[in-house]
Coordinates of C-alpha atoms and ligand atoms in Angstrom, one line a residue:
M222 CA 0.1 0.0 0.0
K223 CA 0.8 3.8 -0.3
V224 CA 2.3 6.0 2.2
N225 CA 2.1 9.5 1.1
G226 CA 1.8 8.1 -2.5
Q227 CA 5.3 5.8 -2.2
P228 CA 4.3 2.1 -2.0
Y229 CA 5.4 0.2 0.8
R230 CA 5.2 -3.2 2.6
T231 CA 5.4 -3.9 6.1
I232 CA 8.8 -6.1 6.3
W233 CA 11.6 -6.2 3.9
L234 CA 15.1 -7.0 3.6
K235 CA 17.4 -3.9 3.4
S236 CA 18.4 -3.5 -0.3
D237 CA 21.6 -2.4 0.5
D238 CA 22.4 -4.6 3.4
P239 CA 21.0 -8.3 3.4
K240 CA 21.7 -8.6 7.1
T241 CA 19.2 -6.3 8.2
V242 CA 15.5 -6.4 8.1
Q243 CA 13.5 -3.1 8.3
I244 CA 9.8 -2.7 9.6
I245 CA 7.6 0.0 9.7
D246 CA 7.9 0.7 13.4
Q247 CA 4.1 1.0 14.4
R248 CA 4.2 2.7 17.8
P249 CA 4.8 6.1 16.9
L250 CA 1.6 6.1 14.0
P251 CA -0.4 8.1 13.1
H252 CA 2.1 11.1 14.0
Q253 CA 5.3 9.9 13.3
F254 CA 6.1 7.5 9.9
V255 CA 9.4 5.6 11.2
I256 CA 11.2 2.8 9.5
A257 CA 13.1 0.6 12.2
D258 CA 16.1 -2.0 11.7
L259 CA 16.3 -5.4 12.8
T260 CA 19.6 -7.1 13.1
T261 CA 18.9 -9.5 15.9
T262 CA 16.6 -12.3 16.9
A263 CA 16.8 -10.6 20.2
Q264 CA 15.7 -7.5 18.4
A265 CA 13.2 -9.1 16.5
A266 CA 11.7 -10.9 19.3
T267 CA 11.4 -7.2 21.1
A268 CA 9.7 -5.7 18.0
I269 CA 7.2 -8.4 18.2
R270 CA 6.6 -8.1 22.2
E271 CA 6.6 -4.3 22.6
M272 CA 4.1 -4.5 19.4
W273 CA 6.6 -2.2 17.0
V274 CA 4.7 -4.7 14.6
R275 CA 1.7 -6.4 15.5
G276 CA -1.3 -8.0 13.4
A277 CA -1.4 -12.2 13.5
P278 CA -0.3 -12.3 9.9
L279 CA 2.7 -9.7 10.2
I280 CA 3.8 -11.5 13.7
G281 CA 3.8 -14.6 12.0
A282 CA 6.0 -13.0 8.9
T283 CA 8.6 -11.2 11.7
A284 CA 9.2 -14.2 13.4
A285 CA 10.3 -16.2 9.9
W286 CA 12.9 -12.9 9.6
G287 CA 13.7 -13.6 13.2
M288 CA 14.8 -17.1 12.3
Y289 CA 16.6 -15.7 9.3
L290 CA 18.6 -13.4 11.4
A291 CA 19.3 -16.2 13.3
C292 CA 20.8 -18.3 11.0
L293 CA 23.2 -15.2 10.2
E294 CA 24.1 -15.5 14.3
A295 CA 24.3 -19.1 14.4
V296 CA 27.4 -19.2 12.0
S297 CA 30.0 -17.9 15.2
Q298 CA 28.1 -20.5 17.2
A299 CA 29.5 -23.7 18.8
D300 CA 26.2 -25.4 18.2
P301 CA 24.1 -23.8 15.6
T302 CA 21.5 -26.2 16.1
A303 CA 21.1 -25.4 19.5
Y304 CA 21.2 -21.7 19.1
L305 CA 18.2 -22.2 16.3
H306 CA 16.1 -23.9 19.2
Q307 CA 16.9 -21.2 21.2
A308 CA 16.0 -18.6 18.9
R309 CA 12.7 -20.4 18.7
E310 CA 12.0 -20.2 22.2
I311 CA 13.0 -16.3 22.3
L312 CA 10.7 -15.6 19.5
F313 CA 7.8 -18.1 20.5
N314 CA 7.5 -16.5 23.9
T315 CA 7.0 -12.8 22.7
R316 CA 3.2 -13.0 22.2
P317 CA 0.7 -16.2 22.9
T318 CA -2.7 -15.6 21.2
A319 CA -1.5 -15.0 17.2
V320 CA -0.8 -18.6 16.2
N321 CA 0.7 -17.3 13.0
L322 CA 3.6 -17.0 14.9
P323 CA 4.2 -20.8 16.0
W324 CA 3.4 -21.5 12.3
A325 CA 5.8 -19.7 10.8
L326 CA 8.5 -20.9 13.5
D327 CA 7.6 -24.8 13.1
R328 CA 7.6 -23.7 9.2
M329 CA 11.0 -22.3 9.5
M330 CA 12.5 -25.1 11.9
A331 CA 11.5 -27.9 9.8
L332 CA 13.4 -26.6 6.9
L333 CA 16.4 -25.3 8.5
L334 CA 17.3 -28.0 11.3
P335 CA 18.3 -30.7 8.7
I336 CA 20.7 -28.3 6.7
S337 CA 24.3 -28.5 8.5
D338 CA 25.8 -26.0 6.1
S339 CA 25.9 -22.8 7.4
T340 CA 25.8 -20.8 4.2
Q341 CA 23.1 -22.9 2.7
R342 CA 21.0 -22.7 5.8
I343 CA 21.1 -19.1 5.4
E344 CA 20.2 -18.9 1.8
V345 CA 17.3 -20.8 2.5
A346 CA 16.1 -19.3 5.7
K347 CA 15.8 -16.2 3.5
L348 CA 14.0 -17.7 0.8
E349 CA 11.4 -19.0 2.8
A350 CA 11.1 -15.8 5.1
E351 CA 10.4 -13.9 1.6
K352 CA 8.1 -16.9 0.7
I353 CA 6.2 -16.9 4.0
S354 CA 5.7 -13.0 3.2
E355 CA 4.8 -13.4 -0.6
E356 CA 2.1 -16.1 0.2
E357 CA 0.7 -13.6 2.8
F358 CA 0.5 -11.0 0.6
D359 CA -1.3 -13.2 -1.9
N360 CA -3.7 -14.5 0.9
S361 CA -4.5 -11.1 1.6
L362 CA -5.5 -10.0 -2.2
K363 CA -7.6 -13.1 -2.6
M364 CA -9.7 -12.4 0.8
G365 CA -10.2 -8.9 -1.0
H366 CA -11.7 -10.5 -4.0
F367 CA -13.8 -12.8 -2.2
G368 CA -15.0 -10.0 0.2
L369 CA -15.7 -8.1 -2.8
D370 CA -18.8 -10.0 -3.5
I371 CA -20.4 -9.5 -0.3
I372 CA -19.8 -5.5 -0.3
Q373 CA -20.7 -5.5 -4.0
K374 CA -24.3 -7.4 -3.3
L375 CA -25.1 -5.1 0.0
H376 CA -24.6 -2.0 -2.3
E377 CA -26.7 -3.4 -4.9
Q378 CA -29.4 -3.6 -2.3
H379 CA -28.6 0.4 -1.7
P380 CA -27.1 1.7 -4.4
D381 CA -28.4 5.0 -3.5
R382 CA -25.3 5.4 -0.6
P383 CA -22.2 4.0 0.5
V384 CA -22.1 0.7 2.1
N385 CA -21.4 0.7 5.7
I386 CA -18.7 -1.3 7.2
L387 CA -17.8 -1.4 11.0
T388 CA -14.1 -3.0 11.7
H389 CA -12.8 -3.4 15.0
C390 CA -8.8 -2.8 15.7
N391 CA -6.3 -3.3 12.7
A392 CA -6.7 -6.2 10.6
G393 CA -5.4 -3.7 7.7
W394 CA -2.6 -4.1 5.6
L395 CA -0.1 -2.8 8.7
A396 CA -1.0 -6.1 10.6
T397 CA -0.1 -8.2 7.4
V398 CA 2.6 -7.6 5.0
D399 CA 0.3 -5.8 2.3
Y400 CA -3.6 -5.3 2.0
G401 CA -4.8 -6.3 5.2
T402 CA -7.5 -9.2 5.8
A403 CA -10.5 -7.4 7.2
T404 CA -9.2 -4.3 4.6
A405 CA -8.5 -6.0 1.9
P406 CA -12.3 -6.2 0.5
M407 CA -12.6 -2.8 1.7
Y408 CA -9.8 -1.7 -0.7
V409 CA -10.8 -3.7 -3.3
A410 CA -14.1 -2.4 -3.0
H411 CA -12.9 1.2 -2.9
D412 CA -10.6 0.3 -5.9
A413 CA -13.6 -1.0 -8.1
G414 CA -15.6 2.3 -7.4
I415 CA -18.1 1.0 -4.9
P416 CA -18.9 3.8 -2.4
I417 CA -18.1 2.5 1.1
H418 CA -17.8 3.9 4.3
V419 CA -15.8 2.6 7.4
W420 CA -16.9 2.6 11.4
V421 CA -13.7 2.2 12.8
D422 CA -13.8 1.5 16.5
E423 CA -11.0 3.2 18.5
T424 CA -9.9 0.1 20.1
R425 CA -9.0 0.5 23.4
P426 CA -6.3 0.0 25.2
R427 CA -3.8 0.5 22.3
N428 CA -6.2 2.5 19.8
Q429 CA -4.9 0.0 17.0
G430 CA -8.2 1.6 15.3
A431 CA -7.9 5.3 16.0
R432 CA -4.2 5.0 15.2
I433 CA -3.4 2.5 12.7
T434 CA -7.0 2.0 10.8
A435 CA -7.7 5.5 10.3
W436 CA -4.2 6.4 9.5
E437 CA -4.0 3.6 6.4
L438 CA -7.7 4.2 5.3
G439 CA -7.0 7.8 4.9
Q440 CA -3.4 7.1 3.0
H441 CA -5.9 5.5 0.7
G442 CA -8.7 8.2 0.5
I443 CA -11.4 5.5 2.1
P444 CA -14.2 7.6 3.8
H445 CA -13.9 6.5 7.9
T446 CA -15.4 7.4 10.7
V447 CA -13.5 6.8 14.4
I448 CA -15.9 6.0 16.9
T449 CA -15.5 5.0 20.5
D450 CA -15.5 1.2 21.3
N451 CA -19.0 1.3 22.9
T452 CA -20.8 3.0 19.8
G453 CA -21.1 0.1 17.2
G454 CA -24.2 -1.3 19.0
H455 CA -26.2 2.2 18.9
L456 CA -25.0 2.5 15.2
M457 CA -26.4 -0.9 14.6
Q458 CA -29.5 -0.2 16.1
H459 CA -30.2 2.6 14.0
G460 CA -29.4 0.7 10.6
M461 CA -26.1 2.6 10.3
V462 CA -24.0 -0.5 9.6
D463 CA -24.4 -2.8 6.7
L464 CA -22.1 -5.3 7.7
V465 CA -19.0 -5.8 10.4
I466 CA -15.9 -7.3 9.0
V467 CA -12.9 -8.1 11.4
G468 CA -9.6 -10.2 11.6
T469 CA -8.3 -12.6 13.6
D470 CA -5.4 -14.2 15.6
R471 CA -6.5 -17.5 15.8
T472 CA -9.7 -19.4 14.6
T473 CA -10.3 -23.0 15.7
R474 CA -11.5 -25.8 13.1
T475 CA -14.8 -25.3 14.5
G476 CA -14.8 -21.6 13.6
D477 CA -14.4 -20.1 16.9
V478 CA -12.7 -16.5 16.4
A479 CA -10.2 -15.1 18.8
N480 CA -9.7 -11.4 17.8
K481 CA -8.8 -8.3 19.4
I482 CA -10.9 -7.5 23.1
G483 CA -13.8 -6.1 22.1
T484 CA -14.7 -8.2 19.1
Y485 CA -17.4 -10.2 20.9
L486 CA -19.3 -7.6 21.9
K487 CA -19.5 -6.3 18.5
A488 CA -20.3 -9.9 16.9
L489 CA -23.1 -9.7 20.0
A490 CA -24.5 -6.6 18.5
A491 CA -24.6 -7.6 15.6
W492 CA -26.4 -11.0 15.8
D493 CA -29.0 -9.0 17.8
N494 CA -29.5 -6.6 14.5
D495 CA -29.2 -8.6 11.7
V496 CA -26.1 -7.4 10.7
P497 CA -24.0 -9.7 8.7
F498 CA -20.7 -10.4 11.0
Y499 CA -17.6 -11.7 8.9
V500 CA -13.9 -12.7 10.0
A501 CA -11.1 -12.3 7.5
A502 CA -9.1 -15.3 8.3
P503 CA -6.2 -16.5 6.2
S504 CA -5.6 -20.3 6.6
T505 CA -2.3 -18.8 8.6
S506 CA -4.9 -17.9 11.4
I507 CA -6.5 -21.1 11.6
D508 CA -5.2 -23.5 14.0
W509 CA -6.5 -27.0 13.0
T510 CA -5.4 -28.8 16.4
L511 CA -8.5 -26.4 18.6
R512 CA -12.3 -27.2 18.6
D513 CA -13.1 -25.1 21.4
G514 CA -12.0 -21.5 21.3
I515 CA -13.0 -20.1 24.9
Q516 CA -11.7 -23.1 26.4
E517 CA -8.1 -23.6 24.5
I518 CA -7.0 -20.7 22.7
P519 CA -4.7 -18.8 25.0
I520 CA -5.2 -15.3 25.5
E521 CA -2.5 -12.6 26.2
T522 CA -2.4 -10.6 29.0
R523 CA -0.7 -7.3 28.7
D524 CA 1.1 -4.8 31.0
A525 CA -1.8 -2.8 33.0
R526 CA -0.2 0.4 32.1
E527 CA -1.7 0.1 28.5
V528 CA -5.1 0.6 30.5
T529 CA -3.9 3.4 33.1
H530 CA -1.8 5.3 30.5
I531 CA -2.7 6.9 26.7
Q532 CA -0.5 7.5 23.8
G533 CA -0.7 11.3 21.8
K534 CA 0.7 13.8 20.2
L535 CA 1.3 16.8 23.0
P536 CA 0.9 20.1 22.0
S537 CA 4.5 20.7 21.5
G538 CA 4.3 17.8 18.3
E539 CA 6.1 15.4 20.8
I540 CA 4.4 11.9 21.1
G541 CA 3.5 11.4 24.8
W542 CA 1.7 9.6 27.8
G543 CA -0.8 10.7 29.7
Q544 CA -2.3 9.0 33.1
L545 CA -6.4 8.4 32.8
T546 CA -6.6 6.3 36.2
P547 CA -6.4 7.4 39.7
D548 CA -2.9 6.6 41.0
S549 CA -4.0 3.5 43.3
S550 CA -6.4 1.9 41.0
P551 CA -5.6 -1.5 39.7
A552 CA -6.3 -2.6 35.8
L553 CA -6.5 -5.6 33.7
N554 CA -5.4 -6.0 30.2
Y555 CA -6.9 -8.5 28.4
G556 CA -5.2 -8.7 24.5
F557 CA -8.3 -11.0 23.0
D558 CA -11.7 -12.5 23.3
V559 CA -13.3 -15.0 21.9
T560 CA -16.2 -14.8 19.5
P561 CA -18.1 -18.3 19.4
A562 CA -18.6 -19.6 15.8
K563 CA -22.5 -19.2 16.3
Y564 CA -22.3 -15.4 15.9
V565 CA -20.0 -15.4 12.8
T566 CA -21.7 -15.1 9.5
G567 CA -19.0 -16.7 7.3
L568 CA -15.3 -16.8 7.3
I569 CA -13.3 -15.1 4.2
T570 CA -10.3 -17.1 3.3
E571 CA -8.0 -17.0 0.7
R572 CA -9.8 -20.0 -0.9
G573 CA -13.1 -18.6 -0.8
I574 CA -15.5 -17.9 2.2
S575 CA -17.1 -20.7 4.4
T576 CA -19.3 -21.2 7.2
A577 CA -18.0 -20.9 10.3
T578 CA -18.4 -24.7 10.7
E579 CA -15.9 -27.3 10.8
D580 CA -17.4 -28.8 7.9
G581 CA -17.5 -25.3 6.0
L582 CA -13.9 -25.3 6.7
L583 CA -13.1 -28.4 5.9
E584 CA -14.7 -28.3 2.5
L585 CA -12.0 -25.9 1.5
F586 CA -9.3 -27.1 3.1
P587 CA -9.8 -30.6 2.8
E588 CA -6.0 -31.7 3.8
H589 CA -7.2 -31.0 7.0
S590 CA -9.7 -33.5 7.3
Ligands
LIG175 O1 -2.6 -7.1 19.9 P1 -2.7 -6.7 18.0 O2 -2.6 -5.3 17.5 O3 -1.7 -7.6 17.5 O4 -4.1 -7.2 17.6 C1 -4.3 -7.5 16.2 C2 -5.7 -7.9 15.9 O5 -6.6 -8.5 16.9 C3 -6.2 -8.3 14.4 O6 -7.3 -8.0 14.3 C4 -5.9 -9.8 14.4 O7 -4.3 -9.8 14.3 C5 -6.1 -9.8 12.7 S1 -4.5 -8.8 11.8 C6 -5.1 -9.2 10.3

């Protein structure tokens, strides 16, 4: 996607230094656009844990590039195989909910462990990290085109006005390698000339909607309005939402969906108001080993400071943090919740749209039968 007219992806190898991975540091967005260098596995792990990069597909891609950096580091290690295992653990222990993380790490390890020649291992790691990034890009584009059908049909029902789409958090191009998951159908529809308007949930506490989704939609010229997290239900009751599309960090084989905290409440409101609730779920976010999302999906708990404090641009133009809550009030910060499959109208995958059921998913992905 473009930033001030210039095309970017979210992660890439530095053109004049193949030992450096570059990312867009998402922490200062939307007020500053910063590119950061990752040159060690430890830095890649920090970037994931501290959310310089975030969003399930991008977490997976960054982990893959982290393993590439580990292969570079392994050259000077007495036991390169042990070092790769150690690097995998460091990267794995960053964020627990997105299944893309173990998926990418396991895929890299399966290829790398049998290779004993260090030069070959580095080359294979580079090619595989590039492949994972390319595949995520491809998944996003395909989901965009499948999701277009849904938006097109809603447009045909109300040709006189924009299709109003509500989204939560940032499942946009900055959460993936490019194009996004939930936003991909929005970009494709907008580019196809279908008038759309997006309600952007601010998404407390990290405000990925207000800071990141709003910024990227604005960069692409898509009309949007930022709303507080509590507004969606009211809008749905008044016919102001035609469709909800969100992303997912982990979807079970039965269609339960873990996504950013607050998604479940949006699904309940959508259910009560007959608003279609779709989840854009690339296969890299599907955990085929799980059946019961509420019981089995690990839910990240983050620092309470993200709740007690809020980031913003100060009058000086600097980015700063202000305290919201009383000094002595404790806070609790769950990062994700689980929306049971029964509230999900459909899963938009790179192979088509499925019901949020095991049968539906297996029709598209029979290799997981
Ligand atoms: O905590 P984050 O910002 O990594 O959470 C991101 C989300 O919840 C996204 O909706 C999800 O990862 C899908 S990304 C395309």
